[in-house]
């Protein structure tokens, strides 16, 4: 068995999600190859070659793969996939965009967001916003899978010395083009990789009040997230949303501030090691999953917390 | 242009589902069913395109059980012109649904197909991308803004780092994210009118589509329960617990 892991990369570096995906591949067992597709990604390929447990890095460096447009990258993966037993990608927006396209072209089902590997063909994945866990078995010749990164501890980014091999194939479907990006800039840790996450909900009242959370987060070295209610209300941008359809996080400590705890939000954070809830409504469902609950006005509790930590 | 919208009948998003005692699936007996929330956003977007004069006809399609006619009628009440039900058993995998939709696309020749980005039951997030693969169309997934500009479609997508805009050739596939629009409610007169709009039923066989799957579900379990912890009385007590008991700060 040989497994192809589609690397996630940004700004010329391997994204942490790739390391969790390689960890899932290692659980499947067999040789692990990593595909780096993009433009000017030689440096990414060099880094990917150092990932622990990787046997080979395939690098497809071509203008057609810039911005990883699925119309162009999917045919590349399909062409390569024939030699592999599994194709894995992290369940990031990028992985979710490309991999189903690959699966359909290979005429196989895709298995989405696995959280455990039971065997080389059997996996567990959450359904119904994590209210049920399905065990699924695949009979596909090539198993096409996205990996929920919080389910697998990252492998070491250093220590390997894989061979790097160029892939000549250039696929340019010519039906889509990248226009532009508005990326959030933040000095705080990335939400899905942070050890501590402080999240705010509708109870924050407005976007300006999130400054209380930013101050607390900076003192803790934490990332800042939000519930869907806070994003829908326009308090903060979409990239901060934690939940069933936003980002899935599982930090050491999750501090939910002014968040009631809809099941769609719990789906995105209930695997956190320690959950703290601060809410003035003592009946809020968030308290049913919180290790430590504090019934209090957040505008008093958060500044006090910031002073004491 | 003709717009095709795909919708799915799912457990209502307010229902907390329970796993069956025999671990064969979740218990759907006597549970409220609704249109998948992302599909409601897809219907709304098509209706807005029609109101702007961009869309000329909206065809809504569902691949599912006979009872999915309810959701198709809802879409008709919201402004779709006609409906097609591809009648099939429950629990189809995304690829099977995408193949059925491909057959409908071949027949209807829409310029734009709008789908929800994921269904809240299977949480797969696959069908739109698979339909794009099977048709060879460009895809704009997780859309928060859709604009027709000449013969191109500009789609702003919600991605992990923020927002990305792509320009797609038509025909194209769009999958909706939460903030694309806020769906309206159907008015009573429109619900009455919808009963008279055409709803055609076809079988996968008649479309020449195989619903074969390479995946089977072995069991479905309840997740490990997370028990409620304790309530602390003050911020000072909270900090003390986090430092000395949980040791996370």
Short mmCIF file of N, CA, C and O in Angstrom, two decimals, chain B residues 88-152:
data_model
loop_
_atom_site.label_atom_id
_atom_site.label_comp_id
_atom_site.label_asym_id
_atom_site.label_seq_id
_atom_site.Cartn_x
_atom_site.Cartn_y
_atom_site.Cartn_z
N UNK B 88 -35.66 7.95 -5.12
CA UNK B 88 -34.66 6.95 -4.76
C UNK B 88 -34.73 6.72 -3.26
O UNK B 88 -35.29 7.53 -2.52
N UNK B 89 -34.14 5.64 -2.83
CA UNK B 89 -34.15 5.31 -1.40
C UNK B 89 -33.40 6.37 -0.61
O UNK B 89 -32.65 7.16 -1.16
N UNK B 90 -33.61 6.37 0.68
CA UNK B 90 -32.86 7.26 1.56
C UNK B 90 -31.39 6.86 1.55
O UNK B 90 -31.02 5.83 1.01
N UNK B 91 -30.57 7.69 2.21
CA UNK B 91 -29.19 7.31 2.50
C UNK B 91 -28.36 7.04 1.25
O UNK B 91 -27.60 6.09 1.18
N UNK B 92 -28.57 7.85 0.22
CA UNK B 92 -27.69 7.74 -0.94
C UNK B 92 -26.38 8.43 -0.62
O UNK B 92 -26.34 9.42 0.09
N UNK B 93 -25.30 7.92 -1.19
CA UNK B 93 -24.03 8.62 -1.05
C UNK B 93 -23.99 9.79 -2.03
O UNK B 93 -24.73 9.83 -3.00
N UNK B 94 -23.07 10.72 -1.74
CA UNK B 94 -23.00 11.95 -2.54
C UNK B 94 -22.74 11.67 -4.02
O UNK B 94 -23.29 12.34 -4.89
N UNK B 95 -21.91 10.67 -4.30
CA UNK B 95 -21.58 10.38 -5.71
C UNK B 95 -22.84 9.94 -6.46
O UNK B 95 -23.05 10.36 -7.61
N UNK B 96 -23.67 9.12 -5.82
CA UNK B 96 -24.90 8.66 -6.46
C UNK B 96 -25.82 9.84 -6.75
O UNK B 96 -26.41 9.96 -7.83
N UNK B 97 -25.91 10.76 -5.77
CA UNK B 97 -26.75 11.94 -5.96
C UNK B 97 -26.19 12.79 -7.10
O UNK B 97 -26.92 13.27 -7.96
N UNK B 98 -24.86 12.95 -7.12
CA UNK B 98 -24.22 13.76 -8.15
C UNK B 98 -24.48 13.16 -9.54
O UNK B 98 -24.70 13.88 -10.52
N UNK B 99 -24.48 11.81 -9.63
CA UNK B 99 -24.73 11.17 -10.93
C UNK B 99 -26.17 11.41 -11.39
O UNK B 99 -26.41 11.66 -12.58
N UNK B 100 -27.11 11.35 -10.44
CA UNK B 100 -28.51 11.62 -10.80
C UNK B 100 -28.65 13.08 -11.24
O UNK B 100 -29.33 13.38 -12.24
N UNK B 101 -27.99 13.98 -10.53
CA UNK B 101 -28.06 15.40 -10.89
C UNK B 101 -27.41 15.66 -12.25
O UNK B 101 -27.89 16.49 -13.04
N UNK B 102 -26.34 14.92 -12.53
CA UNK B 102 -25.67 15.06 -13.84
C UNK B 102 -26.66 14.73 -14.97
O UNK B 102 -26.71 15.42 -15.99
N UNK B 103 -27.45 13.67 -14.74
CA UNK B 103 -28.43 13.28 -15.76
C UNK B 103 -29.46 14.39 -15.96
O UNK B 103 -29.90 14.66 -17.09
N UNK B 104 -29.85 15.04 -14.86
CA UNK B 104 -30.82 16.14 -14.96
C UNK B 104 -30.18 17.35 -15.66
O UNK B 104 -30.81 18.02 -16.47
N UNK B 105 -28.91 17.60 -15.37
CA UNK B 105 -28.20 18.70 -16.03
C UNK B 105 -28.15 18.46 -17.54
O UNK B 105 -28.38 19.36 -18.35
N UNK B 106 -27.86 17.21 -17.93
CA UNK B 106 -27.80 16.88 -19.36
C UNK B 106 -29.13 17.18 -20.04
O UNK B 106 -29.17 17.65 -21.18
N UNK B 107 -30.20 16.89 -19.32
CA UNK B 107 -31.53 17.05 -19.88
C UNK B 107 -31.95 18.53 -19.91
O UNK B 107 -32.51 19.00 -20.89
N UNK B 108 -31.68 19.23 -18.82
CA UNK B 108 -32.20 20.60 -18.67
C UNK B 108 -31.25 21.67 -19.21
O UNK B 108 -31.67 22.79 -19.47
N UNK B 109 -29.98 21.35 -19.31
CA UNK B 109 -28.98 22.31 -19.83
C UNK B 109 -29.01 23.67 -19.13
O UNK B 109 -29.09 24.72 -19.78
N UNK B 110 -28.93 23.69 -17.79
CA UNK B 110 -28.89 24.97 -17.09
C UNK B 110 -27.53 25.64 -17.28
O UNK B 110 -26.54 24.98 -17.55
N UNK B 111 -27.50 26.97 -17.11
CA UNK B 111 -26.24 27.72 -17.16
C UNK B 111 -25.58 27.77 -15.79
O UNK B 111 -24.40 28.04 -15.66
N UNK B 112 -26.42 27.57 -14.76
CA UNK B 112 -25.93 27.67 -13.40
C UNK B 112 -26.65 26.64 -12.55
O UNK B 112 -27.87 26.48 -12.67
N UNK B 113 -25.88 25.92 -11.72
CA UNK B 113 -26.48 24.98 -10.77
C UNK B 113 -26.07 25.44 -9.37
O UNK B 113 -24.88 25.65 -9.11
N UNK B 114 -27.04 25.63 -8.49
CA UNK B 114 -26.73 26.07 -7.13
C UNK B 114 -27.14 24.95 -6.16
O UNK B 114 -28.25 24.41 -6.24
N UNK B 115 -26.21 24.61 -5.27
CA UNK B 115 -26.47 23.58 -4.25
C UNK B 115 -26.01 24.12 -2.89
O UNK B 115 -25.19 25.04 -2.82
N UNK B 116 -26.51 23.51 -1.83
CA UNK B 116 -25.99 23.81 -0.50
C UNK B 116 -24.60 23.20 -0.39
O UNK B 116 -24.29 22.21 -1.04
N UNK B 117 -23.72 23.81 0.43
CA UNK B 117 -22.35 23.27 0.50
C UNK B 117 -22.31 21.93 1.22
O UNK B 117 -21.45 21.10 0.96
N UNK B 118 -23.23 21.73 2.16
CA UNK B 118 -23.26 20.42 2.80
C UNK B 118 -24.64 20.19 3.38
O UNK B 118 -25.39 21.14 3.63
N UNK B 119 -25.00 18.91 3.54
CA UNK B 119 -26.26 18.57 4.18
C UNK B 119 -25.96 18.33 5.65
O UNK B 119 -24.92 17.76 5.99
N UNK B 120 -26.88 18.76 6.51
CA UNK B 120 -26.58 18.70 7.94
C UNK B 120 -26.83 17.32 8.54
O UNK B 120 -26.71 17.14 9.73
N UNK B 121 -27.18 16.34 7.71
CA UNK B 121 -27.30 14.97 8.24
C UNK B 121 -25.98 14.21 8.03
O UNK B 121 -25.30 13.84 8.97
N UNK B 122 -25.58 14.05 6.76
CA UNK B 122 -24.35 13.30 6.50
C UNK B 122 -23.10 14.16 6.65
O UNK B 122 -22.00 13.63 6.78
N UNK B 123 -23.25 15.50 6.64
CA UNK B 123 -22.11 16.41 6.78
C UNK B 123 -20.97 16.09 5.79
O UNK B 123 -19.79 16.20 6.14
N UNK B 124 -21.34 15.69 4.57
CA UNK B 124 -20.32 15.24 3.63
C UNK B 124 -19.59 16.38 2.92
O UNK B 124 -18.38 16.32 2.74
N UNK B 125 -20.33 17.39 2.47
CA UNK B 125 -19.73 18.48 1.71
C UNK B 125 -19.04 17.95 0.44
O UNK B 125 -17.84 18.12 0.25
N UNK B 126 -19.81 17.25 -0.40
CA UNK B 126 -19.22 16.63 -1.59
C UNK B 126 -20.02 16.84 -2.88
O UNK B 126 -19.43 16.93 -3.96
N UNK B 127 -21.35 16.87 -2.77
CA UNK B 127 -22.18 16.71 -3.97
C UNK B 127 -21.90 17.76 -5.05
O UNK B 127 -21.79 17.42 -6.22
N UNK B 128 -21.79 19.03 -4.65
CA UNK B 128 -21.56 20.09 -5.64
C UNK B 128 -20.26 19.89 -6.39
O UNK B 128 -20.21 19.98 -7.63
N UNK B 129 -19.20 19.58 -5.63
CA UNK B 129 -17.89 19.38 -6.25
C UNK B 129 -17.93 18.17 -7.19
O UNK B 129 -17.32 18.18 -8.26
N UNK B 130 -18.65 17.12 -6.76
CA UNK B 130 -18.73 15.92 -7.60
C UNK B 130 -19.53 16.19 -8.88
O UNK B 130 -19.15 15.73 -9.96
N UNK B 131 -20.61 16.96 -8.74
CA UNK B 131 -21.39 17.30 -9.93
C UNK B 131 -20.52 18.14 -10.89
O UNK B 131 -20.57 17.94 -12.10
N UNK B 132 -19.71 19.03 -10.33
CA UNK B 132 -18.81 19.84 -11.16
C UNK B 132 -17.84 18.92 -11.91
O UNK B 132 -17.57 19.12 -13.10
N UNK B 133 -17.33 17.90 -11.21
CA UNK B 133 -16.40 16.97 -11.86
C UNK B 133 -17.09 16.21 -12.99
O UNK B 133 -16.54 16.08 -14.08
N UNK B 134 -18.30 15.71 -12.73
CA UNK B 134 -18.99 14.87 -13.72
C UNK B 134 -19.43 15.68 -14.94
O UNK B 134 -19.48 15.16 -16.05
N UNK B 135 -19.77 16.95 -14.73
CA UNK B 135 -20.21 17.79 -15.85
C UNK B 135 -19.03 18.49 -16.53
O UNK B 135 -19.18 19.00 -17.64
N UNK B 136 -17.89 18.54 -15.81
CA UNK B 136 -16.74 19.27 -16.34
C UNK B 136 -16.88 20.77 -16.16
O UNK B 136 -16.11 21.55 -16.73
N UNK B 137 -17.84 21.21 -15.33
CA UNK B 137 -18.05 22.64 -15.11
C UNK B 137 -17.06 23.16 -14.06
O UNK B 137 -16.54 22.42 -13.24
N UNK B 138 -16.90 24.47 -14.05
CA UNK B 138 -16.14 25.12 -12.99
C UNK B 138 -16.99 25.17 -11.73
O UNK B 138 -18.22 25.11 -11.80
N UNK B 139 -16.31 25.27 -10.58
CA UNK B 139 -17.04 25.27 -9.31
C UNK B 139 -16.65 26.45 -8.43
O UNK B 139 -15.49 26.80 -8.33
N UNK B 140 -17.67 27.04 -7.81
CA UNK B 140 -17.44 28.08 -6.81
C UNK B 140 -18.08 27.63 -5.52
O UNK B 140 -19.28 27.82 -5.31
N UNK B 141 -17.28 26.98 -4.67
CA UNK B 141 -17.84 26.39 -3.46
C UNK B 141 -17.82 27.40 -2.30
O UNK B 141 -17.03 28.34 -2.31
N UNK B 142 -18.65 27.16 -1.31
CA UNK B 142 -18.72 27.93 -0.05
C UNK B 142 -18.91 29.43 -0.35
O UNK B 142 -18.24 30.29 0.20
N UNK B 143 -19.86 29.69 -1.26
CA UNK B 143 -20.02 31.06 -1.78
C UNK B 143 -20.67 31.98 -0.77
O UNK B 143 -21.64 31.63 -0.10
N UNK B 144 -20.11 33.20 -0.65
CA UNK B 144 -20.77 34.23 0.15
C UNK B 144 -21.24 35.38 -0.73
O UNK B 144 -21.92 36.29 -0.26
N UNK B 145 -20.88 35.35 -2.02
CA UNK B 145 -21.35 36.35 -2.96
C UNK B 145 -21.25 35.79 -4.37
O UNK B 145 -20.23 35.17 -4.72
N UNK B 146 -22.30 35.98 -5.16
CA UNK B 146 -22.33 35.47 -6.52
C UNK B 146 -22.76 36.61 -7.44
O UNK B 146 -23.78 37.25 -7.19
N UNK B 147 -21.96 36.87 -8.48
CA UNK B 147 -22.28 37.96 -9.41
C UNK B 147 -22.05 37.49 -10.83
O UNK B 147 -20.97 37.01 -11.17
N UNK B 148 -23.06 37.70 -11.66
CA UNK B 148 -22.89 37.38 -13.08
C UNK B 148 -22.29 38.62 -13.74
O UNK B 148 -22.81 39.73 -13.59
N UNK B 149 -21.14 38.43 -14.41
CA UNK B 149 -20.49 39.54 -15.09
C UNK B 149 -20.23 39.10 -16.52
O UNK B 149 -19.25 38.41 -16.80
N UNK B 150 -21.11 39.48 -17.43
CA UNK B 150 -20.98 39.06 -18.82
C UNK B 150 -21.12 37.55 -18.92
O UNK B 150 -22.09 36.98 -18.41
N UNK B 151 -20.13 36.92 -19.54
CA UNK B 151 -20.21 35.46 -19.67
C UNK B 151 -19.45 34.76 -18.54
O UNK B 151 -19.17 33.57 -18.63
N UNK B 152 -19.11 35.51 -17.49
CA UNK B 152 -18.41 34.90 -16.34
C UNK B 152 -19.27 35.01 -15.09
O UNK B 152 -20.17 35.85 -15.01
#
